[in-house]
Coordinates of C-alpha atoms in Angstrom, one line a residue:
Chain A
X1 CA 0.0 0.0 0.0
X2 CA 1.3 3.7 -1.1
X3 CA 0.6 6.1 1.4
X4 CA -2.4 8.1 1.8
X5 CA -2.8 11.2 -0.6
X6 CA -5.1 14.2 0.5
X7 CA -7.8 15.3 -1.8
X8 CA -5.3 18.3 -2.6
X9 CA -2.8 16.6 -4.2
X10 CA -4.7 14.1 -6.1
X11 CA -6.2 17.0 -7.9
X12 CA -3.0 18.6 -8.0
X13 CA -1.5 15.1 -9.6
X14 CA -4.2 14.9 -12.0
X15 CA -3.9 18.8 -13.4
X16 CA -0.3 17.9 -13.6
X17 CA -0.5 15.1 -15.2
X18 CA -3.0 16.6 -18.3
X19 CA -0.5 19.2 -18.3
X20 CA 3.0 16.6 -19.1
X21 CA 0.6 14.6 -21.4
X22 CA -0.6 17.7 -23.3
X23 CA 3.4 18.8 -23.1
X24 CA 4.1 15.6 -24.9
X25 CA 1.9 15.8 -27.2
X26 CA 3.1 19.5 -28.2
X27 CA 1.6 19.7 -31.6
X28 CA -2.0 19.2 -30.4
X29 CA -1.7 22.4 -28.0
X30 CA -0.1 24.6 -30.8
X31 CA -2.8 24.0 -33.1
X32 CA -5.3 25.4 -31.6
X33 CA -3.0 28.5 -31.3
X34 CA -1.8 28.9 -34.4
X35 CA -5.8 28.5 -35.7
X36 CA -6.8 31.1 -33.9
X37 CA -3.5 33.3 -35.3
X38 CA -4.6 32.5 -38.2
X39 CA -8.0 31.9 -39.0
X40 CA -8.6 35.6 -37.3
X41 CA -6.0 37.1 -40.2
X42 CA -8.0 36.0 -42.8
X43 CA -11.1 38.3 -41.7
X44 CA -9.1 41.8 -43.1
X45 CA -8.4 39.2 -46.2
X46 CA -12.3 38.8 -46.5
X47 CA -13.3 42.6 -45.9
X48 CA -10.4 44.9 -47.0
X49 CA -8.5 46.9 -44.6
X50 CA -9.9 50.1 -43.5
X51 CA -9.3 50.8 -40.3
X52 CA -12.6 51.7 -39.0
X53 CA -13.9 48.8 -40.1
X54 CA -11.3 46.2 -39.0
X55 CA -11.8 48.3 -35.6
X56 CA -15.6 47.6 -35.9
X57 CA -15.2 43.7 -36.6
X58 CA -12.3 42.7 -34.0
X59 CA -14.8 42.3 -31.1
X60 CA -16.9 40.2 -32.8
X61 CA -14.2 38.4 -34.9
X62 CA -11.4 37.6 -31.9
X63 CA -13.9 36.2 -29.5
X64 CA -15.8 34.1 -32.3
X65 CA -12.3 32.5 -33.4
X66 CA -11.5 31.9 -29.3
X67 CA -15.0 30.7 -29.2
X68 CA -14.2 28.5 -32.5
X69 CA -10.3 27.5 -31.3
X70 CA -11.5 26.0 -27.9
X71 CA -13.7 23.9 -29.5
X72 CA -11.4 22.3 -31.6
X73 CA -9.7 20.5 -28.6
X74 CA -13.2 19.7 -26.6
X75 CA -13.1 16.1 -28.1
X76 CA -9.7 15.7 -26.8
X77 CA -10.2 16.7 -23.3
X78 CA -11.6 13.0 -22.5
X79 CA -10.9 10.9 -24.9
X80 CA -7.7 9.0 -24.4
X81 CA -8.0 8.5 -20.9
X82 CA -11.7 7.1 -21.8
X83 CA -10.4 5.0 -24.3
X84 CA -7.4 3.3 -22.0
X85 CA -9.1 3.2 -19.2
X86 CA -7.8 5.9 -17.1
X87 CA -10.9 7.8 -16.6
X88 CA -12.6 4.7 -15.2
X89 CA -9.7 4.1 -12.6
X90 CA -10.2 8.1 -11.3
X91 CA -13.9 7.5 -11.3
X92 CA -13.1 4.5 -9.1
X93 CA -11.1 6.4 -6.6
X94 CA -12.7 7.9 -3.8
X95 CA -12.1 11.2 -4.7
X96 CA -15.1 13.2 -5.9
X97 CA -16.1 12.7 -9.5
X98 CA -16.6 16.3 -9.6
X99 CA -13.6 17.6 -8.5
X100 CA -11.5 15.2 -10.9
X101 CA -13.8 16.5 -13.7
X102 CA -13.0 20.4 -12.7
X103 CA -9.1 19.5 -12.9
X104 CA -9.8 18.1 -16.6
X105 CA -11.4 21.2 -17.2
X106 CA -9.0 23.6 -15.8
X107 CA -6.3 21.6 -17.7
X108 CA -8.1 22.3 -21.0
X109 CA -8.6 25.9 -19.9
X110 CA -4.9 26.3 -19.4
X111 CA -3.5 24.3 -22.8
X112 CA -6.5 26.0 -25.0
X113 CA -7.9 29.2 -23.6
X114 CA -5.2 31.1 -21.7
X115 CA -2.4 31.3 -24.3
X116 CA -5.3 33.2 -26.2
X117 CA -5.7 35.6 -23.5
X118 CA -1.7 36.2 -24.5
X119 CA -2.4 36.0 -28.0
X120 CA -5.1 37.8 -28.8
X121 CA -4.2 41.8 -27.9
X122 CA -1.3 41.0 -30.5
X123 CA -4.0 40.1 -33.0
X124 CA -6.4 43.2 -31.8
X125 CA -3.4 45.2 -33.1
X126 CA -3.6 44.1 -36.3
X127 CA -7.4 45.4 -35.7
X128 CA -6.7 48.8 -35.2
X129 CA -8.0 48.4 -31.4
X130 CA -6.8 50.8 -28.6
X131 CA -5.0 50.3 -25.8
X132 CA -8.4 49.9 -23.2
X133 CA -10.1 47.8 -25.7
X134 CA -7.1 45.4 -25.7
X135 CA -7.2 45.4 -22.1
X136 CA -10.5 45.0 -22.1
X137 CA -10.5 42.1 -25.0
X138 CA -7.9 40.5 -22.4
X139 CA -10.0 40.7 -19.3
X140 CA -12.9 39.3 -21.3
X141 CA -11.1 36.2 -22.5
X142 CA -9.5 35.5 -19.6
X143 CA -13.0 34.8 -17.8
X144 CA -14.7 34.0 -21.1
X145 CA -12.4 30.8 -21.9
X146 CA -12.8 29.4 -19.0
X147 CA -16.5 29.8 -19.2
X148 CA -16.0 28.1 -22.2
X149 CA -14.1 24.9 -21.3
X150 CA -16.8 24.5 -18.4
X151 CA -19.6 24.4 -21.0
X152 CA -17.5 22.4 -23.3
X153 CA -16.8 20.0 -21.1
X154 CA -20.8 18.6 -21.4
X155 CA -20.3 18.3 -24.9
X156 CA -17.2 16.3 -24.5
X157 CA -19.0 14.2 -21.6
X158 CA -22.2 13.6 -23.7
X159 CA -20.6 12.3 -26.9
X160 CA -17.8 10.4 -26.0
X161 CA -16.8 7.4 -27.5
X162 CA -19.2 8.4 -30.4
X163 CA -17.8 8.3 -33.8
X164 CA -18.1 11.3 -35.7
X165 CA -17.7 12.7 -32.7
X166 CA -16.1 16.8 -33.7
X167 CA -19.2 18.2 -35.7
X168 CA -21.7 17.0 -33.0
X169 CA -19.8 18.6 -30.6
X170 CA -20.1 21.8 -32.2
X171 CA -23.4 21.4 -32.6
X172 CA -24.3 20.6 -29.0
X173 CA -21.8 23.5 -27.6
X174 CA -22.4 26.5 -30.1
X175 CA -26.0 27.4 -28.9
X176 CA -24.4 27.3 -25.4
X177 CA -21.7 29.2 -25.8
X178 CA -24.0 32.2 -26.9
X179 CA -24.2 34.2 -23.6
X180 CA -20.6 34.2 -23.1
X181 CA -20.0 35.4 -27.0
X182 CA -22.7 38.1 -26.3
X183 CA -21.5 39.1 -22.9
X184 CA -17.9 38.9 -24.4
X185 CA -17.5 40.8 -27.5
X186 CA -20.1 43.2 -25.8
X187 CA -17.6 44.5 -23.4
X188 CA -15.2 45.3 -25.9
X189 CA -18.1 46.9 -27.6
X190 CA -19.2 48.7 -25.3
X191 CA -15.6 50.5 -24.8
X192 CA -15.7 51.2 -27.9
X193 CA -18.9 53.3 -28.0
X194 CA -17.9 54.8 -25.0
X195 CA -20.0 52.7 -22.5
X196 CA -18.4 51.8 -19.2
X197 CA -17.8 47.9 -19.9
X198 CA -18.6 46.9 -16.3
X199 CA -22.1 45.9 -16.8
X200 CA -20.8 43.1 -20.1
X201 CA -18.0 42.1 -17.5
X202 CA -20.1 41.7 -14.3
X203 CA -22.8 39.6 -16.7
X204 CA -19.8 37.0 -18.0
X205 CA -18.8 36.6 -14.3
X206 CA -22.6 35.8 -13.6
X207 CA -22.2 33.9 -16.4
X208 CA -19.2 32.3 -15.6
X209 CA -20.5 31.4 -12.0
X210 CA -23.3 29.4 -13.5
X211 CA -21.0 27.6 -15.5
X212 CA -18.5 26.7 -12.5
X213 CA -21.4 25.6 -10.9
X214 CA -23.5 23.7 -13.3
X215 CA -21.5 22.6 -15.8
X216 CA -19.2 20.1 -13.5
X217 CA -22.5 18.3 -12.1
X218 CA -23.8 18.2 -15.9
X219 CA -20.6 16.2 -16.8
X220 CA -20.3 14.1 -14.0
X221 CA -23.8 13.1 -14.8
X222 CA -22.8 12.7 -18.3
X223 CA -19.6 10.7 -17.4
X224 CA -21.2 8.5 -15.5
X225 CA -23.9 7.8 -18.2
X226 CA -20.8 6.9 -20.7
X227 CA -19.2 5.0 -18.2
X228 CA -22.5 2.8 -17.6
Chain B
X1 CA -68.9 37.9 -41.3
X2 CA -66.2 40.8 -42.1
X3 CA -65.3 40.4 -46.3
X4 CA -67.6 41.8 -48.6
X5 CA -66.7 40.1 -51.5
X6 CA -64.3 36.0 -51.8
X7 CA -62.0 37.9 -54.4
X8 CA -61.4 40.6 -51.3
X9 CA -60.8 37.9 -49.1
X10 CA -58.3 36.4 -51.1
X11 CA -56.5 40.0 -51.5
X12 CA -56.4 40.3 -47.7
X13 CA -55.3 43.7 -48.6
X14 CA -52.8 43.2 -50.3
X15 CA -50.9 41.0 -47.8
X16 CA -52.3 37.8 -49.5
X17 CA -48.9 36.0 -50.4
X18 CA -48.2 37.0 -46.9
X19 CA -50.9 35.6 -45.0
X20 CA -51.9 32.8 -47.2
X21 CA -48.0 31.6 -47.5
X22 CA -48.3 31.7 -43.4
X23 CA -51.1 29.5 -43.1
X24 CA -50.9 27.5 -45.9
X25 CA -47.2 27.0 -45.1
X26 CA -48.4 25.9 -41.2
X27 CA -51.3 23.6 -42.2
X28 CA -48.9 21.7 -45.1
X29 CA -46.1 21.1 -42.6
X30 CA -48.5 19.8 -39.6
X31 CA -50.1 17.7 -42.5
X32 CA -46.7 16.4 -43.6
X33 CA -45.6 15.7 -40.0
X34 CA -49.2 13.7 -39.5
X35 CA -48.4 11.9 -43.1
X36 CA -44.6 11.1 -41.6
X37 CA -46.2 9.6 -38.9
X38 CA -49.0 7.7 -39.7
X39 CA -46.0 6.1 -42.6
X40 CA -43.9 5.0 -40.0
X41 CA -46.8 3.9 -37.4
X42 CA -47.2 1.6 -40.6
X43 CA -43.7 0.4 -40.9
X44 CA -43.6 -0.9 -37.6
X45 CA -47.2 -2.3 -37.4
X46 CA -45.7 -4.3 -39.9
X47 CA -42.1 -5.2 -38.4
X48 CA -43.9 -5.9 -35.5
X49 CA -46.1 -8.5 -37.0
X50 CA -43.3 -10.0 -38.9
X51 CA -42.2 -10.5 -35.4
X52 CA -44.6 -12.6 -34.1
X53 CA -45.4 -14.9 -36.8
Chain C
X1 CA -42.9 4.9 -4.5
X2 CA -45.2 2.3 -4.2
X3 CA -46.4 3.4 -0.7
X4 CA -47.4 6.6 -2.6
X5 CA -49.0 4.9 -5.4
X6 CA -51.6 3.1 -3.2
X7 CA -52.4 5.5 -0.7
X8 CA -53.6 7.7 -3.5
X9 CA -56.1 5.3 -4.3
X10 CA -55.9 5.5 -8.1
X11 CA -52.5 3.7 -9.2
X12 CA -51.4 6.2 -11.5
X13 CA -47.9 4.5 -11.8
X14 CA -49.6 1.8 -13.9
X15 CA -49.8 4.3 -16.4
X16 CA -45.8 5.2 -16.1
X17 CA -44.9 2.0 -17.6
X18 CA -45.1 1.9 -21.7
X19 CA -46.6 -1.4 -21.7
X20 CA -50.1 0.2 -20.4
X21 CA -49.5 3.2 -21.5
X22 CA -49.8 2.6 -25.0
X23 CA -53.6 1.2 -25.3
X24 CA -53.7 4.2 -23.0
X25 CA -52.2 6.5 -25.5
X26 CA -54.1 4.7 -28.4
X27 CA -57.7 5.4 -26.7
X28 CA -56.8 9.4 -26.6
X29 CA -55.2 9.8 -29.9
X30 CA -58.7 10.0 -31.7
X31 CA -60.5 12.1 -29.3
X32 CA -57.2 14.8 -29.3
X33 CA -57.4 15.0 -32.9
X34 CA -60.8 15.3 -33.4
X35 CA -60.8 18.3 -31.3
X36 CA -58.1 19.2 -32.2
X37 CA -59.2 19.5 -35.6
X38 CA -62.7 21.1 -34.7
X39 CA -61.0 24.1 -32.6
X40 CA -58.4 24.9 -35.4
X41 CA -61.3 25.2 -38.1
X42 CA -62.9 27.7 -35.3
X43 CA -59.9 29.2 -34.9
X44 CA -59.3 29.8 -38.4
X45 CA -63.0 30.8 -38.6
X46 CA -62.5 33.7 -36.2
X47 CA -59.3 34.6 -37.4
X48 CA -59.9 34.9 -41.0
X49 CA -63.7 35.5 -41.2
X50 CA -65.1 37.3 -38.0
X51 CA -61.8 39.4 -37.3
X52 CA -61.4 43.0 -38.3
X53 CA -58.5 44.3 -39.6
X54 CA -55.8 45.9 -37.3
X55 CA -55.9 49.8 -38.0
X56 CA -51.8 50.1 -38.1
X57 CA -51.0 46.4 -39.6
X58 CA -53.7 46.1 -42.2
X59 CA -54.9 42.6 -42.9
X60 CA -51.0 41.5 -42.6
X61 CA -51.9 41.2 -38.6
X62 CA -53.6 37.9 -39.5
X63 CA -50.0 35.7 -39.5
X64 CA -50.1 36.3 -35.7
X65 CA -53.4 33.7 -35.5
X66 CA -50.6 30.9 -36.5
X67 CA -47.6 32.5 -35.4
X68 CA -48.4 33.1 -31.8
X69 CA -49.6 30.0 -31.5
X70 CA -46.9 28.3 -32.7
X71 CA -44.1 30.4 -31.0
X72 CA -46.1 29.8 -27.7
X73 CA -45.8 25.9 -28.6
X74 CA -41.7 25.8 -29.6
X75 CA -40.6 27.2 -26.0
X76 CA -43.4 25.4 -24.2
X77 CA -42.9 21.8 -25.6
X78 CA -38.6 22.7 -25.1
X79 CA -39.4 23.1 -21.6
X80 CA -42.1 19.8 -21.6
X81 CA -39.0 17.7 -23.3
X82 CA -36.6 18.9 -20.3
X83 CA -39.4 18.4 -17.9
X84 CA -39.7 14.4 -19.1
X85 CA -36.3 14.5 -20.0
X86 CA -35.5 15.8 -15.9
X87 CA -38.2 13.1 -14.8
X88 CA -36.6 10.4 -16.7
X89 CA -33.3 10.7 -14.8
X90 CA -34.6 11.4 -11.4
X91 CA -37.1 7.9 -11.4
X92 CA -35.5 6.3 -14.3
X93 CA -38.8 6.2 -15.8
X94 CA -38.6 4.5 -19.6
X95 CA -41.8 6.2 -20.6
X96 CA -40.9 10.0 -19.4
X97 CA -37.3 9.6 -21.9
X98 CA -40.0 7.9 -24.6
X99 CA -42.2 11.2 -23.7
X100 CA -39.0 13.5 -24.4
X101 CA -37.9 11.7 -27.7
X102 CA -41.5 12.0 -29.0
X103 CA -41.8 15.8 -28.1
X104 CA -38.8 16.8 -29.5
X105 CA -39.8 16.9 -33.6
X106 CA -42.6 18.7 -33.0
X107 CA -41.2 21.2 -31.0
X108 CA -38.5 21.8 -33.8
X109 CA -41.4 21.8 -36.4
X110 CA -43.4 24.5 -34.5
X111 CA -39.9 26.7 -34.2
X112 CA -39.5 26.3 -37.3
X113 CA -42.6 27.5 -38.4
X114 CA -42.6 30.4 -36.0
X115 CA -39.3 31.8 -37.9
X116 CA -41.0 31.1 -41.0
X117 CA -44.1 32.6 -40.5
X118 CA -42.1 35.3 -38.6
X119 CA -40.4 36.5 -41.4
X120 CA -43.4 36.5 -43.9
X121 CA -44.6 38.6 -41.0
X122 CA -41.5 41.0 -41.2
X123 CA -41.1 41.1 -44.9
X124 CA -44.3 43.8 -45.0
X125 CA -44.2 45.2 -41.6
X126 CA -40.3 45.5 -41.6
X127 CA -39.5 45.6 -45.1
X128 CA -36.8 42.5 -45.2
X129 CA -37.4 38.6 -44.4
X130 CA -35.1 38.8 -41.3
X131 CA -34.3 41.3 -39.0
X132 CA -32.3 40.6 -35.9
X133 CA -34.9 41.6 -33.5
X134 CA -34.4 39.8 -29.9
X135 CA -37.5 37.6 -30.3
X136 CA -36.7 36.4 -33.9
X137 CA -33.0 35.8 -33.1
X138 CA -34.0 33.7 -29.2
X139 CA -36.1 31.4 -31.9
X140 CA -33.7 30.9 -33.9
X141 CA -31.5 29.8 -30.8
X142 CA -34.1 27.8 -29.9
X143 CA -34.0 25.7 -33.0
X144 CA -30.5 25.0 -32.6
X145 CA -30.9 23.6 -29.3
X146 CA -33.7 21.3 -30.5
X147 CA -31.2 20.3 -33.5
X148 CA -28.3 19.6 -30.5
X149 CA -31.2 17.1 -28.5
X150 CA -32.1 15.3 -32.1
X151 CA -28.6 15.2 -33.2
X152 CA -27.7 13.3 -30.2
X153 CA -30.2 11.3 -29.5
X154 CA -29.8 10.4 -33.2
X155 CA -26.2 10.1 -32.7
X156 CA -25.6 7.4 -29.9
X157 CA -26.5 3.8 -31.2
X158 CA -27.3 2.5 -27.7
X159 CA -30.9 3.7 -26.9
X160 CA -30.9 3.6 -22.6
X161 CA -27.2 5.7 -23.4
X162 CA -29.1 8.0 -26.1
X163 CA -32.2 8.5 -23.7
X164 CA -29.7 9.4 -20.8
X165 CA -27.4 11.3 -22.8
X166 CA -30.0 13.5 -24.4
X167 CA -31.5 14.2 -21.4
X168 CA -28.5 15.9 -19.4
X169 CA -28.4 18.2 -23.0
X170 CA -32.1 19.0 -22.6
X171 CA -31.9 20.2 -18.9
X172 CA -28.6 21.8 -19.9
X173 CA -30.6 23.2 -22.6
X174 CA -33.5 24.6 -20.3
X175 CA -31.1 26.3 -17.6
X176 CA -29.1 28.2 -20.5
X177 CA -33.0 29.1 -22.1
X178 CA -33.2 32.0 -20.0
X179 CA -29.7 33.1 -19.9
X180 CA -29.5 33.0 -23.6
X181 CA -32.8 35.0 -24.1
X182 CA -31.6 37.5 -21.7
X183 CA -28.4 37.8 -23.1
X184 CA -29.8 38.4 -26.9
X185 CA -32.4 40.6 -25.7
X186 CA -29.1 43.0 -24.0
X187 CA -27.7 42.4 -26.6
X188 CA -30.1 43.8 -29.2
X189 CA -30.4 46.9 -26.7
X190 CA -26.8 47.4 -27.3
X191 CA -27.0 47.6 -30.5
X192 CA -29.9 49.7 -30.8
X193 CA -29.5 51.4 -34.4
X194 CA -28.4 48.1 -36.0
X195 CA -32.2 46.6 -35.7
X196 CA -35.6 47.1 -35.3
X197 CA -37.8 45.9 -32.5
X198 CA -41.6 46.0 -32.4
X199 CA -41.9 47.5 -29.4
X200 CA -45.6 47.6 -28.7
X201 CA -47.7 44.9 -29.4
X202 CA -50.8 46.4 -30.9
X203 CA -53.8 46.5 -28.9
X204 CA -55.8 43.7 -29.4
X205 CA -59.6 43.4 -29.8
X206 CA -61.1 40.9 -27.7
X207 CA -61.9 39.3 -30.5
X208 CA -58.6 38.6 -32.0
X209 CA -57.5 37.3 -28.7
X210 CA -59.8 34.9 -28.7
X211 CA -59.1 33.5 -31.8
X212 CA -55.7 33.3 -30.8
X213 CA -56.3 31.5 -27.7
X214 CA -58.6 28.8 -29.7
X215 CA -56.1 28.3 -32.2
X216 CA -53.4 27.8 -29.4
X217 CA -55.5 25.2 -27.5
X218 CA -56.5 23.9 -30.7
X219 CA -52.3 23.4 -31.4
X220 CA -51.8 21.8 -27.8
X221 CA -54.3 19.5 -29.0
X222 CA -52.5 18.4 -32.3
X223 CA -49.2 18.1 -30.4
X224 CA -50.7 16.0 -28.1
X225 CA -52.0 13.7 -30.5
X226 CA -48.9 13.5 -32.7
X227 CA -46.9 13.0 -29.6
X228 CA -48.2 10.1 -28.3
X229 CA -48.6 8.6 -31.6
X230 CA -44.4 9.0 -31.8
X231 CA -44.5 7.6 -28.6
X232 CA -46.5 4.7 -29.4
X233 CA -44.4 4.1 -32.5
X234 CA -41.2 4.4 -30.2
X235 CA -42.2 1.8 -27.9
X236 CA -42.7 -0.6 -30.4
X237 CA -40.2 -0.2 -32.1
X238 CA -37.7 -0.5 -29.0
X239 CA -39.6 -3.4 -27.6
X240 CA -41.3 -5.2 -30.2
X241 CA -42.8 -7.7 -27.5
X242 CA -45.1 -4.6 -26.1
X243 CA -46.9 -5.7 -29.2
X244 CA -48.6 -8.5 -27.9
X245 CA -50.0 -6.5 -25.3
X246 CA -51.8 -4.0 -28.1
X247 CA -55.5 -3.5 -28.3
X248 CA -55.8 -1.1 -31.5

């Protein structure tokens, strides 16, 4: 018998352990970052480059290629430890399913949506924004994302092991993700028709407190039905 | 009764493709939804008496 | 459970299990559709015949003696599905996941035509087939969350997995309904000059109101009927040995 390890730093060894196996796997992480790089540098391709109108578009454009880049890596986030049986052995711990669920999530959040919180002032740049919409654009994403991986994280739940498995995904997530798009893009928005962007950010923290509270319990449930 | 005359009543005012498309659209897709239905309540009546012989 | 089921007097969980509920179903079908039928015809009576015209929409007002109704129908059967849907994973109740997979395409139908005959609303009263006004915009939201339940259910090849499955997306689905509403209606306030919203409902004539609210029973009725036939058509095809239980 191994010794006894608190609740603590089981969670702690299983964020850690998402982290090395992502780090391994290095490719997989810089995809999604280079999509959103580049899949937002085609919009001013698209529309032509005046400034106003670039400046117009970036709220709406950044957070709908953040929304877009997390999703690509939802089908990862259980997949090859529900395929080799590692998810079933953390199940069958005694820690709380919960809680081993929220470390997956926070794992994704930290390989897939904070390196766009880095990213994507670099990109508003290129969008003509100003210096409090970027900061603005930052603050947004950094609680947006992890709104997102929490809401995510059903659709992954609900349709693993299911062929075909990316397109449904999108489908199940997208409508979902809508508030946090709204709420999003319409603090950068609102900056940038002179509104104070409290009232955007306050409602993606409500938003976001919903999620950290729902959405674990919603894939537990759903974890458990795939696991059945 | 509120029309004076059927070729009035067809006008509707001028909104005729309007209203008519509406209704006409509704009652053709609740009909097609019933047909769907009554199709497939056939399709297994018929499964399920394959079944049992 | 049981306990419950006795002391009431009438066992209404007999009716909970698909095996008697579908000479159960079978028995109302007729009786929903026939008046079902009858109150539409009304309906359509009043609204097209007895009606006068709206002084500010013309005779174009008439669309709203379908489209009400069915807009009423698309958020109130999504909320129906995630009430079975909620039921079926609290008692593990067969019939209440059948209930949900039977409501779901009619719900998507009656979104679908609320868009549909929302727009041939807004092509004379707005000028353009779609306008991202708040209501129009939540139903199209709507449809996409009805697409997410059929997609999945559709999806998963194992039925007791699908039934679960779908059902955690459906309650999912009802707790983000109002979030998602609110957050489109803000958002169309913060856009202002980008859209039109019909502000004020015009005010109704009794009369109009209550054609409205006889086509709208009369719709509850149909989707009543078509309902449980789906359902009866899911339990036999699921369990084929229900069959020899059927009284037609």
């Amino acid at each position: 018998m191994h010794k006894k390890l608190s609740t603590f730093s089981v969670l702690y060894k299983i964020l850690e352990r998402d982290i090395k196996v992502a780090w391994r796997r290095q490719s997989d992480v810089m995809a999604v970052f280079f999509f959103f790089i580049i899949a937002a540098s085609l919009f001013p391709l698209g529309s032509g480059a005046d400034p106003k109108l670039l400046n117009a578009m970036a709220p709406s454009v950044l957070w709908v290629t953040a929304l877009l880049s997390c999703m690509l890596s939802l089908s990862r986030m259980y997949a090859s430890d529900y395929a080799d049986g590692t998810l079933e052995q953390m199940m069958l711990s005694n820690q709380p399913t919960v809680l081993i669920v929220l470390m997956k999530i926070l794992a994704h959040w930290m390989l897939s949506g904070l390196p766009l919180v880095f990213v994507a002032p670099l990109i508003g740049l290129q969008f003509n924004l100003s210096g409090a919409q970027l900061q603005i654009l930052a603050l947004s994403l950094l609680m947006g994302t992890l709104a997102l991986s929490l809401i995510g994280s059903i659709g992954a739940t609900l349709t693993l092991g299911i062929r075909g498995t990316g397109v449904l995904i999108a489908i199940l997530v997208l409508p979902l993700y809508i508030p946090v798009l709204v709420f999003g893009a319409g603090a950068v928005n609102a900056v940038s028709i002179g509104v104070s962007p409290n009232g955007a950010l306050s409602l993606l923290g409500a938003v976001l407190a919903m999620a950290l509270v729902f959405a674990p319990l919603a894939s537990t449930a759903a974890l458990k039905i795939a696991l059945e | 009764m509120y029309w004076n005359s059927l070729s009035e009543f067809l006008a509707m005012g001028g909104y005729g493709f309007y209203v008519w498309g509406s209704f006409g659209l509704t009652f053709a897709v609740m009909t097609i939804e019933l047909w769907l239905l009554k199709k497939r309540q056939k399709r297994v009546m018929q499964l399920v008496k394959q079944e049992a012989i | 459970m049981k306990n419950l089921a006795t002391k009431s007097g009438f066992n209404w969980l007999k009716y909970a299990s698909p095996k008697t509920f579908y000479p159960l179903a079978g028995k109302l079908i007729p009786w929903c559709a026939i008046s079902a039928a009858t109150l539409i015809a009304y309906g359509l009576y009043i609204g097209l015949l007895v009606a006068p015209t709206d002084f500010q929409q013309g005779e174009g007002y008439r669309i709203i003696f379908v489209h009400v109704p069915a807009a009423w129908f698309s958020m109130f059967l999504y909320l129906l599905m995630a009430l079975y849907a909620g039921m079926g994973l609290v008692f593990n109740a067969k019939l209440s996941y059948l209930m949900a997979t039977a409501i779901a395409p009619t719900g998507a139908m009656f979104t679908l035509l609320a868009l549909v005959t929302g727009s041939l609303w807004g092509k004379p009263m707005w000028g353009a087939w779609w306008v991202w006004d708040a209501r129009l915009t939540s139903e199209l939201i709507l449809l996409f969350l009805y697409i997410g339940y059929i997609s999945l259910q559709a999806a998963i090849d194992d039925k007791t997995r699908a039934d679960k499955a779908s059902a955690v997306l459906a309650l999912v689905g009802a707790i983000n309904v109002p979030i998602i509403f609110f957050s489109v209606k803000w958002w169309n306030t913060l856009h202002q000059g980008s859209s039109i919203s019909l502000t004020k409902a015009p005010a109704m004539a009794a009369i109009m109101l209550q054609g409205m609210l006889i086509m709208a029973i009369g719709f509850w009725l149909y989707s009543i009927a078509v309902i449980l036939m789906r359902v009866r058509c899911e339990i036999l095809e699921r369990d084929s040995k229900t069959a020899m239980f059927r009284q037609d």
